[in-house]
Tab-separated table of C-alpha atoms in Angstrom:
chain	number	residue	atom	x	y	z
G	29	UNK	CA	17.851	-5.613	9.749
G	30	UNK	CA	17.907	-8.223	12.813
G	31	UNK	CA	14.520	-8.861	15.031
G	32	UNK	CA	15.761	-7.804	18.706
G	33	UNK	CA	12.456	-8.926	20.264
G	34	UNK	CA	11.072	-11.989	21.077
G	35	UNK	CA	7.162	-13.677	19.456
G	36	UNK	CA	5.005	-13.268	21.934
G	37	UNK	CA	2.060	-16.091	22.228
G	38	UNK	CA	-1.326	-15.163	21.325
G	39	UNK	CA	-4.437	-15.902	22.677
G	40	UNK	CA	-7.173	-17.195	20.279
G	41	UNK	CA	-10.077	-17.182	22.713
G	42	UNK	CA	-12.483	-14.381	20.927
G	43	UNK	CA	-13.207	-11.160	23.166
G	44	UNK	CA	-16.823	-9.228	22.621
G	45	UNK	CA	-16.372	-5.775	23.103
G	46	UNK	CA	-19.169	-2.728	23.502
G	47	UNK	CA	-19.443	-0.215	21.047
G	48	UNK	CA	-18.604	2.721	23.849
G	49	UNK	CA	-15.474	0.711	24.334
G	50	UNK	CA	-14.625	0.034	20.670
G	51	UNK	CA	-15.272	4.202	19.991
G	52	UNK	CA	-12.624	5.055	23.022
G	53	UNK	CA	-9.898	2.774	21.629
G	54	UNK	CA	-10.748	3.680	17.763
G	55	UNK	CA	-10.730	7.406	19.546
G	56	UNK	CA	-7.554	7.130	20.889
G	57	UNK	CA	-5.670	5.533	17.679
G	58	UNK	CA	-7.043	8.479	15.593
G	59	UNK	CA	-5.479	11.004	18.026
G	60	UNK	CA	-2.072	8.989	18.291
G	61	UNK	CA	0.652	10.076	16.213
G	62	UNK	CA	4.047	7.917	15.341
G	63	UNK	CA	7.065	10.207	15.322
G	64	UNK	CA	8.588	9.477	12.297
G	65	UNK	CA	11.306	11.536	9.893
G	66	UNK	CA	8.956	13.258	8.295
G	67	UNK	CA	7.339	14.509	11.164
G	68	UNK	CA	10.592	15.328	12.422
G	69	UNK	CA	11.670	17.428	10.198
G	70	UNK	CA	8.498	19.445	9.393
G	71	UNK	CA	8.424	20.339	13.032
G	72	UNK	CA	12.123	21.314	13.133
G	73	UNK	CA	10.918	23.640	10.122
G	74	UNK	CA	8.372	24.970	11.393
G	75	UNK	CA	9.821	26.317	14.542
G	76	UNK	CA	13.175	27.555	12.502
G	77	UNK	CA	10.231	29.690	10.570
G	78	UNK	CA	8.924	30.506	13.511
G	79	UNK	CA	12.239	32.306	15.699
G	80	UNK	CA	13.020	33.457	12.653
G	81	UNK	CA	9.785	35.916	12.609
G	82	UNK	CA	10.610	36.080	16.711
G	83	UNK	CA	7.600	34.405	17.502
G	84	UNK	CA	9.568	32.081	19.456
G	85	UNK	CA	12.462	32.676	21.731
G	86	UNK	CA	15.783	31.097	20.211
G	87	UNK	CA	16.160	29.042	23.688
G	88	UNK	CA	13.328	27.193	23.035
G	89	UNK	CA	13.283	23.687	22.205
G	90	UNK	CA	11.042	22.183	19.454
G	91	UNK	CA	8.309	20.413	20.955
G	92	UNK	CA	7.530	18.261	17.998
G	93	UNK	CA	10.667	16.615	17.671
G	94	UNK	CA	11.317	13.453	20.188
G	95	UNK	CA	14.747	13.188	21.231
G	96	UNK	CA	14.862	9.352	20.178
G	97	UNK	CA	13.353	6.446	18.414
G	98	UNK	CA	10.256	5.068	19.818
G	99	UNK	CA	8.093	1.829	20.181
G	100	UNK	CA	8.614	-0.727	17.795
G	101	UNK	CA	11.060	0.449	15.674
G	102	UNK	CA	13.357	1.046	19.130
G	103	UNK	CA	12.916	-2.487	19.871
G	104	UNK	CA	14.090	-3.348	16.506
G	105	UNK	CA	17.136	-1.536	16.873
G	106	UNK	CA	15.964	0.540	13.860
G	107	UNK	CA	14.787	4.197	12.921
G	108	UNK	CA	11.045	5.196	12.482
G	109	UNK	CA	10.887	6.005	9.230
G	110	UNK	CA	13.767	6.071	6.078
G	111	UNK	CA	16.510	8.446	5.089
G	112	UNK	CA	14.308	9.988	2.062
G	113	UNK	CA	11.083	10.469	3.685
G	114	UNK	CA	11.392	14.563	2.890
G	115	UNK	CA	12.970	17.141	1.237
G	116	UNK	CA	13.601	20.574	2.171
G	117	UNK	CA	14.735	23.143	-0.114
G	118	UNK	CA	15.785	26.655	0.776
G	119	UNK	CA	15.851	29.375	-1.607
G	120	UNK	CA	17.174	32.217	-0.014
G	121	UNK	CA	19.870	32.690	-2.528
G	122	UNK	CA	17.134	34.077	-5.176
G	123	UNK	CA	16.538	37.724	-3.426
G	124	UNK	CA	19.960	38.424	-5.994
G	125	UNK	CA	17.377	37.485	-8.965
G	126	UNK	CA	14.550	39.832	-7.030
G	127	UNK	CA	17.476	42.704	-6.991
G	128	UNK	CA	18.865	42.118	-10.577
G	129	UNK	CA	14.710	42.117	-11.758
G	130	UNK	CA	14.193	45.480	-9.799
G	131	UNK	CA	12.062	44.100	-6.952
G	132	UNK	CA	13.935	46.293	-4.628
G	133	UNK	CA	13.986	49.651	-4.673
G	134	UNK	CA	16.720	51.711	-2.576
G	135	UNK	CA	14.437	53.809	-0.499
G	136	UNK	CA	12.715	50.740	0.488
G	137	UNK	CA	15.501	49.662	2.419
G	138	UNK	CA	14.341	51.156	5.406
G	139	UNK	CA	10.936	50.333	5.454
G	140	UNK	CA	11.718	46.726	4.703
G	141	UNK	CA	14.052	46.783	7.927
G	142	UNK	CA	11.311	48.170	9.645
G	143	UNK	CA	8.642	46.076	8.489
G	144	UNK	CA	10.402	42.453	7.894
G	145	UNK	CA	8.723	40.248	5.553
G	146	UNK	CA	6.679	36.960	6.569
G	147	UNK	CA	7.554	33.605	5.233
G	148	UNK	CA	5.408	30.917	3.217
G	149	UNK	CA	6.555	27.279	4.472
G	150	UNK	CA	4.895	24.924	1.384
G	151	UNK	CA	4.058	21.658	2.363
G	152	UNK	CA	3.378	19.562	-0.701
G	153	UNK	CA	2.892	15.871	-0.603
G	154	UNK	CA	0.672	13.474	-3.034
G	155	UNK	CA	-3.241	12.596	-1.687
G	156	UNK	CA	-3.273	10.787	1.568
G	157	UNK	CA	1.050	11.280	2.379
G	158	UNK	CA	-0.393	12.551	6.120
G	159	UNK	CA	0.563	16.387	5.699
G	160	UNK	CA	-2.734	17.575	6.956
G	161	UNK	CA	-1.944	15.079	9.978
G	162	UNK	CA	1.716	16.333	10.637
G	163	UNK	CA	0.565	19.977	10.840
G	164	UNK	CA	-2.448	19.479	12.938
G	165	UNK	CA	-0.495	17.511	15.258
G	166	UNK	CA	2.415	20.577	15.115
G	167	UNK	CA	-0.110	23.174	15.651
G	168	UNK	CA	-1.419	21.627	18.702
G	169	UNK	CA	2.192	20.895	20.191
G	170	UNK	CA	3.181	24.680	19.195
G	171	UNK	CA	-0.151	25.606	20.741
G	172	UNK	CA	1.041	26.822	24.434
G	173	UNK	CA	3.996	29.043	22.690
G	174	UNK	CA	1.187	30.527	20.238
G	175	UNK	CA	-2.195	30.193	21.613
G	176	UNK	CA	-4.825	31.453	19.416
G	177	UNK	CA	-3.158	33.701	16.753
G	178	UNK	CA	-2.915	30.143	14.146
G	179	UNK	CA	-5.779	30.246	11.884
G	180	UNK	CA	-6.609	26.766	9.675
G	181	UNK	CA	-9.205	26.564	6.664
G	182	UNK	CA	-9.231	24.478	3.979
G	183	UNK	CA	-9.495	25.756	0.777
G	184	UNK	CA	-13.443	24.236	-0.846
G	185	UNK	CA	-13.090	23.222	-3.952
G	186	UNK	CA	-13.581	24.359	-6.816
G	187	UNK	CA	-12.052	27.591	-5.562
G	188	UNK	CA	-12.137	31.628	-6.514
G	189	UNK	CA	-9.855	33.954	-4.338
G	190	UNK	CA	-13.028	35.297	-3.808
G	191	UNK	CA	-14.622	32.419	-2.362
G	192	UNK	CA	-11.190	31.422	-0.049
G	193	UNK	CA	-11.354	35.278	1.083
G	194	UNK	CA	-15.354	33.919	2.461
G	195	UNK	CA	-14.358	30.900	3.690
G	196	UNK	CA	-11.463	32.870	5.997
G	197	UNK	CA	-13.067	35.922	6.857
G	198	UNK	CA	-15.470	34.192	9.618
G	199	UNK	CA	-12.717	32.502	10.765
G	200	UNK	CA	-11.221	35.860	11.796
G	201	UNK	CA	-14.731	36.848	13.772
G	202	UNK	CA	-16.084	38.499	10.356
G	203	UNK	CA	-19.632	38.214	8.863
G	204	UNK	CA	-19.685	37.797	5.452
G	205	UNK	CA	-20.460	40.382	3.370
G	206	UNK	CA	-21.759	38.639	-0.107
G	207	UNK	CA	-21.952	42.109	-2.034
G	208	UNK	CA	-18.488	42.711	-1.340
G	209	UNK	CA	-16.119	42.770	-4.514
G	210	UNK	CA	-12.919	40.186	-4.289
G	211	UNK	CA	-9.961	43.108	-3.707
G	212	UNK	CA	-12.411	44.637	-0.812
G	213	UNK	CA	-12.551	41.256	0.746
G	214	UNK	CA	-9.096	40.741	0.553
G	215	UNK	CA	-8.614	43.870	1.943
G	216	UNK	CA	-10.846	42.469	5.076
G	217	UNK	CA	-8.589	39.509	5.399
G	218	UNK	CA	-5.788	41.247	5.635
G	219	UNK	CA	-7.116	43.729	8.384
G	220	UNK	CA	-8.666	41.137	10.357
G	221	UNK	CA	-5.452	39.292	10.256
G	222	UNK	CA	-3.454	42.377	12.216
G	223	UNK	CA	-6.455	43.532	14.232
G	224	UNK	CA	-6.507	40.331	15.804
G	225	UNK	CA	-3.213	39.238	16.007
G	226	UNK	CA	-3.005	36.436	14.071
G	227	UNK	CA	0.797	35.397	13.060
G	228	UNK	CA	0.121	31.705	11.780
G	229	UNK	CA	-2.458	31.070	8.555
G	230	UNK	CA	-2.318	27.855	7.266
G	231	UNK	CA	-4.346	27.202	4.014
G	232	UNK	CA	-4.832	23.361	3.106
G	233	UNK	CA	-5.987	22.052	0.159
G	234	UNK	CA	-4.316	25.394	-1.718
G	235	UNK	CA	-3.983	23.877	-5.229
G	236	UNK	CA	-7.592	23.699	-5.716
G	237	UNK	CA	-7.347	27.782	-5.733
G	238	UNK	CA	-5.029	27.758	-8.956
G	239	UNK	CA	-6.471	24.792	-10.796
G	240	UNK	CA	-9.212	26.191	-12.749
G	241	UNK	CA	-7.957	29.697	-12.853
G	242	UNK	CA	-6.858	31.436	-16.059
G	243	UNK	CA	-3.487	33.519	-16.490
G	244	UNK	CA	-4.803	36.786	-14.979
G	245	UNK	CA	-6.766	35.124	-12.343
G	246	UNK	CA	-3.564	33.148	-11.796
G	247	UNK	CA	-1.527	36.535	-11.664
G	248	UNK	CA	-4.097	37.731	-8.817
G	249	UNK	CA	-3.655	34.552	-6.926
G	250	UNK	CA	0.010	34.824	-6.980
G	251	UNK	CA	-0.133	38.775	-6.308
G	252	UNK	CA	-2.563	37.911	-3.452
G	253	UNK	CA	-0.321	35.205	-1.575
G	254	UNK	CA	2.565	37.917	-1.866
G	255	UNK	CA	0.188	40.790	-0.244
G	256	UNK	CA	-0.066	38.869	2.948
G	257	UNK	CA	3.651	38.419	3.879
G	258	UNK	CA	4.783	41.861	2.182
G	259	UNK	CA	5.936	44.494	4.931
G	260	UNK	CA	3.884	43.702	7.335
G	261	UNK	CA	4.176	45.403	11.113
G	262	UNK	CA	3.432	41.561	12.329
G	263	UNK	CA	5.126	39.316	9.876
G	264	UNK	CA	2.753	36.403	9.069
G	265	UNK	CA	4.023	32.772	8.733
G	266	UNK	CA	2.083	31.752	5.768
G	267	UNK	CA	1.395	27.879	5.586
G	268	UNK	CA	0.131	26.385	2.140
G	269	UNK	CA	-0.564	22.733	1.998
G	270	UNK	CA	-1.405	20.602	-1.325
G	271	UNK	CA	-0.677	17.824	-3.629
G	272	UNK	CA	2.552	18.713	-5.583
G	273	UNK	CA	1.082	20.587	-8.507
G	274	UNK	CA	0.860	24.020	-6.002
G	275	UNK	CA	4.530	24.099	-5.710
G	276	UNK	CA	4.503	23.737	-9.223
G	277	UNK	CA	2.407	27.214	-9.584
G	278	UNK	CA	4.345	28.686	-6.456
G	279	UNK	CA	7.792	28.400	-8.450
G	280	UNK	CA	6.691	29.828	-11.474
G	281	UNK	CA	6.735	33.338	-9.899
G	282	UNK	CA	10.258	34.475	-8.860
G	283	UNK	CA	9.092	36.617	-6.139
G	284	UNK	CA	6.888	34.314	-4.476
G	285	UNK	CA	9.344	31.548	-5.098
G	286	UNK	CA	11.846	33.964	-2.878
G	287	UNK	CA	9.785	33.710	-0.373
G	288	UNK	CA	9.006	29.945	0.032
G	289	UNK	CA	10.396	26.921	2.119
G	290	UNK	CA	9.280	23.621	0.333
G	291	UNK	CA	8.877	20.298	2.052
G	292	UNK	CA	7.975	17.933	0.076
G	293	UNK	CA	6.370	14.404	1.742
G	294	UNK	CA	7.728	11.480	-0.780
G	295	UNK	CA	6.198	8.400	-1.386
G	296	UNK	CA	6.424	5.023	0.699
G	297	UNK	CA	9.327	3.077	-0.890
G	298	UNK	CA	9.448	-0.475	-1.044
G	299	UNK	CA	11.393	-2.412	0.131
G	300	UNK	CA	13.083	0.789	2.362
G	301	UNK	CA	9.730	0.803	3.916
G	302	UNK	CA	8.620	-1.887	4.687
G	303	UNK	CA	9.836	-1.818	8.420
G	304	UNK	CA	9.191	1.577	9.212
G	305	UNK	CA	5.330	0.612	8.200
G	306	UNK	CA	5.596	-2.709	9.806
G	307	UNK	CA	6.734	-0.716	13.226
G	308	UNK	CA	3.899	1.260	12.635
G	309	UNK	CA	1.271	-1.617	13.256
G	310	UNK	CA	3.011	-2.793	15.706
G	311	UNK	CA	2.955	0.687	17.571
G	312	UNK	CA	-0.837	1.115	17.018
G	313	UNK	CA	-1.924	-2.728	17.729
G	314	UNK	CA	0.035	-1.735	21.439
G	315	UNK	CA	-2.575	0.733	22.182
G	316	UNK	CA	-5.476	-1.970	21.866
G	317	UNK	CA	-6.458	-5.195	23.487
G	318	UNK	CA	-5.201	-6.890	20.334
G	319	UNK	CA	-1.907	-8.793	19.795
G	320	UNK	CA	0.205	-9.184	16.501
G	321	UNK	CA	2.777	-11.396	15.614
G	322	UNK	CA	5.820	-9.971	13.714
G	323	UNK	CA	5.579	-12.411	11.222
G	324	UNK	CA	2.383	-10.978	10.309
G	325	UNK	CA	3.158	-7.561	11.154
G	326	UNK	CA	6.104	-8.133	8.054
G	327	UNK	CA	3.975	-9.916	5.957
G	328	UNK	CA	1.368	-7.171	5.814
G	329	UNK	CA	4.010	-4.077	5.397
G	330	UNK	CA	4.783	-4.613	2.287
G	331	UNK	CA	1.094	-5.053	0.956
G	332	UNK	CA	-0.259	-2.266	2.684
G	333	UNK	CA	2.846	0.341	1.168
G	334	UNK	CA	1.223	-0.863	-2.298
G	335	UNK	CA	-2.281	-1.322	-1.309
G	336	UNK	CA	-2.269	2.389	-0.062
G	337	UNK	CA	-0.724	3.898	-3.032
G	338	UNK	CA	2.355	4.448	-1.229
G	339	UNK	CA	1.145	7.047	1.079
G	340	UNK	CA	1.550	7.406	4.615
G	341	UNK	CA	-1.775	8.970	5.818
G	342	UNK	CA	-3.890	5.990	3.795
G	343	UNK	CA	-1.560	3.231	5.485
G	344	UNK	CA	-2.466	4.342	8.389
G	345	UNK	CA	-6.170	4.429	7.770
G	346	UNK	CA	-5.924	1.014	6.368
G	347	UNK	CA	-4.583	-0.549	9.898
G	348	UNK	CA	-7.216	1.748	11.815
G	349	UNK	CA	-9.844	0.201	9.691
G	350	UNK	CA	-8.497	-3.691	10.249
G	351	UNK	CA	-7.898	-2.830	13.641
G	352	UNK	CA	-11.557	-1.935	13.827
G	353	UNK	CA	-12.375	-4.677	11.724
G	354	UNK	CA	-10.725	-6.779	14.636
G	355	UNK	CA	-12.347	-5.246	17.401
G	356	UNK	CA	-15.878	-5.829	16.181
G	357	UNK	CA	-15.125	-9.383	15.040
G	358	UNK	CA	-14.426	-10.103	19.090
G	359	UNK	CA	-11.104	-11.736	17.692
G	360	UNK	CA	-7.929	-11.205	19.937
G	361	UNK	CA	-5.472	-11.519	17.227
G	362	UNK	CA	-5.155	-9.290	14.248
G	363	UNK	CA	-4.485	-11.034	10.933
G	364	UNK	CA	-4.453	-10.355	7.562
G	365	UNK	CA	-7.623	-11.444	6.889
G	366	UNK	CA	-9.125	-8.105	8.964
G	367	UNK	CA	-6.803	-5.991	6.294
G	368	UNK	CA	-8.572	-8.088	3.509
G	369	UNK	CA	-11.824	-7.221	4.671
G	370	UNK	CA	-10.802	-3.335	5.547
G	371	UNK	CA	-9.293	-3.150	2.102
G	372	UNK	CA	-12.475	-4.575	0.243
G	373	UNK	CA	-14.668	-2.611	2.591
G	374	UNK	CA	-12.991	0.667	1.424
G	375	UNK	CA	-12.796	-0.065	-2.552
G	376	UNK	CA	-15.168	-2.788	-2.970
G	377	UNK	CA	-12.954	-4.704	-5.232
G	378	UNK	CA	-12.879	-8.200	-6.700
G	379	UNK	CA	-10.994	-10.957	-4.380
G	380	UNK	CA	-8.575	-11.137	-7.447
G	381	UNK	CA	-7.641	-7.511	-7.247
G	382	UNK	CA	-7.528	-7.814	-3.231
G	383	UNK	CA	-3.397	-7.073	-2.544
G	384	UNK	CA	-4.075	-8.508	0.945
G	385	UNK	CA	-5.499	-11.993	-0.732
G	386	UNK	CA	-3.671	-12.579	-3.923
G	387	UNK	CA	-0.160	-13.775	-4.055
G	388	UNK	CA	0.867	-11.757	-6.871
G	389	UNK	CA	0.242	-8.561	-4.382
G	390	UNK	CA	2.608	-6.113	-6.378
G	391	UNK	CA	0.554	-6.262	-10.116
G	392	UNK	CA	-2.610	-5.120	-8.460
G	393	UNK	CA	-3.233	-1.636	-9.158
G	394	UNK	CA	-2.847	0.335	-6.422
G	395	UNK	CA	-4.865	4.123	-7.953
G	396	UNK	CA	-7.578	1.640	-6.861
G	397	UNK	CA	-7.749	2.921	-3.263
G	398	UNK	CA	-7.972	6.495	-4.483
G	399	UNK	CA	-11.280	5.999	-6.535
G	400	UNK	CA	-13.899	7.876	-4.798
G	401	UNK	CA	-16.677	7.570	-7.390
G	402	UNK	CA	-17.271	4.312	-9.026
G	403	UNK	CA	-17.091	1.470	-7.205
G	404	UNK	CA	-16.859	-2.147	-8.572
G	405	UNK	CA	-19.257	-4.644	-7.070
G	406	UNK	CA	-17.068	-7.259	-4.978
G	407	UNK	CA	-18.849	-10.229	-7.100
G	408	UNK	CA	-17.964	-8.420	-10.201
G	409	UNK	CA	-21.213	-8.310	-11.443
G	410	UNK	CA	-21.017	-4.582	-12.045
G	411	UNK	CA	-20.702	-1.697	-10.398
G	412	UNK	CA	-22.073	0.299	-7.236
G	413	UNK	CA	-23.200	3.700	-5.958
G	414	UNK	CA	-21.624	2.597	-2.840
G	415	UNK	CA	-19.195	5.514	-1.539
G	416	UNK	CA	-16.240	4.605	0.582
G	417	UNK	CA	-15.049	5.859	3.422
G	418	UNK	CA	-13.451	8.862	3.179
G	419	UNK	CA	-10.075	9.190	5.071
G	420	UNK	CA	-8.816	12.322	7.110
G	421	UNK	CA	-4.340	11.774	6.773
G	422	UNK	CA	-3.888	13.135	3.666
C-alpha cells in the first residue's frame, strides 16, 4: 500500500517532563480508543441485540461505529484494521433442533410471546485481543441510551456459581448473605436483576466459571446462564466475555447455543497487519509531545504483532509502555530502542530473545510476553521473583 504523507523532521534536542505531566498524557492514551474493525463490528452487534430486546429505538444510530477511517490509517489511504479481524456467527436457525428435541411446548406459546426471551452476545477472543477494552469503551458510548441498568463483574478465579452469584449480588445493592445455599443466591440475583431494572449484565472472565467444574456442576452452570434470559417480563441482554474455550462449553448445550451470538476477536496477522498496527502508533504518538518517523513506525509493526503474541490489547500496552519509556527518558523522538527497553521491562528477557533487538525477530518465542510467574534474569544468570506489569486490554 502507497505512503500518502510526507517524513516529517524530528527534533533531537531532549525535553524533561514532570511526573504530573507525564501521568495526564499516559492518562489520556489509556482512555483513547482507535476505531478499528473489530470495534466496529462489536458495536454494530451490540446495538442490533439491543433494538432487538427494544431497549433502543430502531431510529437510532450506533454510537460506537465512526462513519469513516481515522488518523493515520486515513492519511495512508488505508483501513484501520484488516478484513478478518472478527467473526460473527448467528444461530438462529437452531430453535428447529430446540422444537424437534421438545424444548417447546404448545401451551407455552403464549407465554413466550408474552414474556420474550433475552439474548447472550459471547465475546471470545485469546488473552490480551482487547475485548474487555471494546466493551468498556461500548458501554460507556451506549451509556446515555441506557444509563445505569448495565451491570459489569468479572468473574474471580477459580470460580463456583456460588461464588460469581457473591461477587454480583453487591453489585445489585445486596449484602451478602454467606449462609445462603447456591440456588437461594441465584434466586437473589435474579430478583435483584428485575427489582432494579437492570437489562445489560456483562460477565468477563466467564471461562474461569466452567474450568474446574465437573459434569453436574457443569450442567448447573449451563442451566443457570439459561435461567437468566428464560421468559423474563424484562428480557436481559446477557454479555459473556472469555478466552475461546467458553464458547467451547457454551456450544455444547443446544439450548444455550440457541440462544447465543458469537464474536470471536482473531489474532494479529502478519504481514495483513502490519499497517493497521503501524497506524496505530502513529495515532497514539499524535496525542503526545513525541514525534515518529514512518520508517520506524513500519519497522516496529511487525515486531510488536509477534512480540505481543499477536494480540491487540498487549500491542497496545507495549507502545503505551515505550511511549512512557520515552517520556521519562526526556527524548523527543520515539525509537525502537524505548520498545526494547518496554519489552525487557515487561518479561525480563535475555537481549538475544529481545524481538525488538535481534534481527532474526520472528524465531523468538512470542508465549514469552504472557508468562506471569517466572521471570528470567536479563543477564541470564537465572531467574527472578520479579512480577511484570500486568496489562488491562485483554
Amino acid at each position: 500500500m502507497s505512503k500518502q504523507r510526507e517524513p516529517r523532521p524530528v527534533a533531537s534536542t531532549p525535553k524533561r517532563i514532570s511526573g504530573s505531566l507525564l501521568g495526564r498524557i499516559m492518562g489520556r492514551l489509556r482512555s483513547f480508543y482507535c476505531p478499528n474493525p473489530v470495534f466496529d463490528r462489536l458495536s454494530e452487534r451490540f446495538g442490533d441485540l439491543l433494538e432487538k430486546l427494544g431497549l433502543l429505538p430502531r431510529e437510532m444510530d450506533d454510537p460506537g461505529r465512526p462513519d469513516q477511517a481515522v488518523g493515520a490509517a486515513a492519511a495512508r489511504g488505508g483501513e484501520p484494521g484488516g478484513d478478518t479481524d472478527v467473526l460473527v456467527e448467528d444461530e438462529d436457525d437452531e430453535w428447529a433442533a430446540d422444537w424437534n428435541d421438545g424444548d417447546w411446548e404448545v401451551e407455552d406459546f403464549d407465554r413466550t410471546y408474552e414474556h420474550p426471551e433475552g439474548v447472550i452476545l459471547v465475546v471470545t477472543g485469546e488473552t490480551g485481543a482487547g475485548k474487555s477494552r471494546a466493551l468498556q469503551r461500548i458501554f460507556r458510548n451506549y451509556h446515555n441510551a441506557l444509563g445505569d441498568t448495565i451491570v459489569s463483574v468479572t468473574a474471580p478465579s477459580p470460580c463456583t456459581l456460588m461464588q460469581l452469584g457473591r461477587t454480583l449480588l453487591p453489585e445489585l445493592g445486596y449484602p451478602i448473605q454467606r449462609d445462603k445455599k447456591e440456588h437461594l443466591i441465584w434466586e437473589d440475583v435474579r430478583r435483584r436483576l428485575d427489582e432494579g431494572g437492570k437489562r445489560v449484565l456483562h460477565i468477563d472472565e466467564m471461562q474461569h466459571l466452567p474450568q474446574s467444574a465437573n459434569r453436574d456442576q457443569q450442567i448447573r452452570i449451563l442451566n443457570t446462564i439459561k435461567s437468566l434470559v428464560q421468559r423474563r417480563e424484562n428480557p436481559l441482554l446477557l454479555v459473556l466475555s472469555g478466552t475461546p474455550d467458553l464458547a467451547d462449553f457454551l456450544r455444547a448445550d443446544g439450548q444455550v447455543r440457541r440462544r447465543c451470538r458469537f464474536v470471536e476477536f482473531e489474532r494479529l496477522q502478519i504481514p495483513s497487519d502490519i499497517l493497521p498496527i503501524s497506524c496505530t502508533l502513529e495515532d497514539l504518538v499524535r496525542l503526545t509531545p513525541l514525534k515518529v518517523r514512518e520508517s520506524v513506525a513500519d519497522d516496529v509493526a511487525p515486531r510488536l504483532i509477534h512480540a505481543a503474541n499477536h494480540a491487540t490489547g498487549i500491542a497496545v500496552e507495549l507502545i503505551w509502555e515505550a511511549i512512557d519509556d520515552a517520556l521519562r527518558a526526556g527524548d523527543v523522538e520515539l525509537r525502537r530502542s524505548h520498545f526494547e527497553r518496554a519489552y525487557r521491562d515487561r518479561v525480563s528477557c535475555p537481549q538475544s530473545r529481545n524481538p525488538f533487538v535481534v534481527d532474526n525477530w520472528i524465531e523468538t518465542d512470542p508465549t514469552q510476553i504472557l508468562d506471569r510467574g517466572r521471570m528470567e534474569d536479563p543477564t541470564g544468570r537465572g531467574t527472578t521473583g520479579k512480577a511484570s506489569r500486568k496489562g488491562s486490554g485483554k
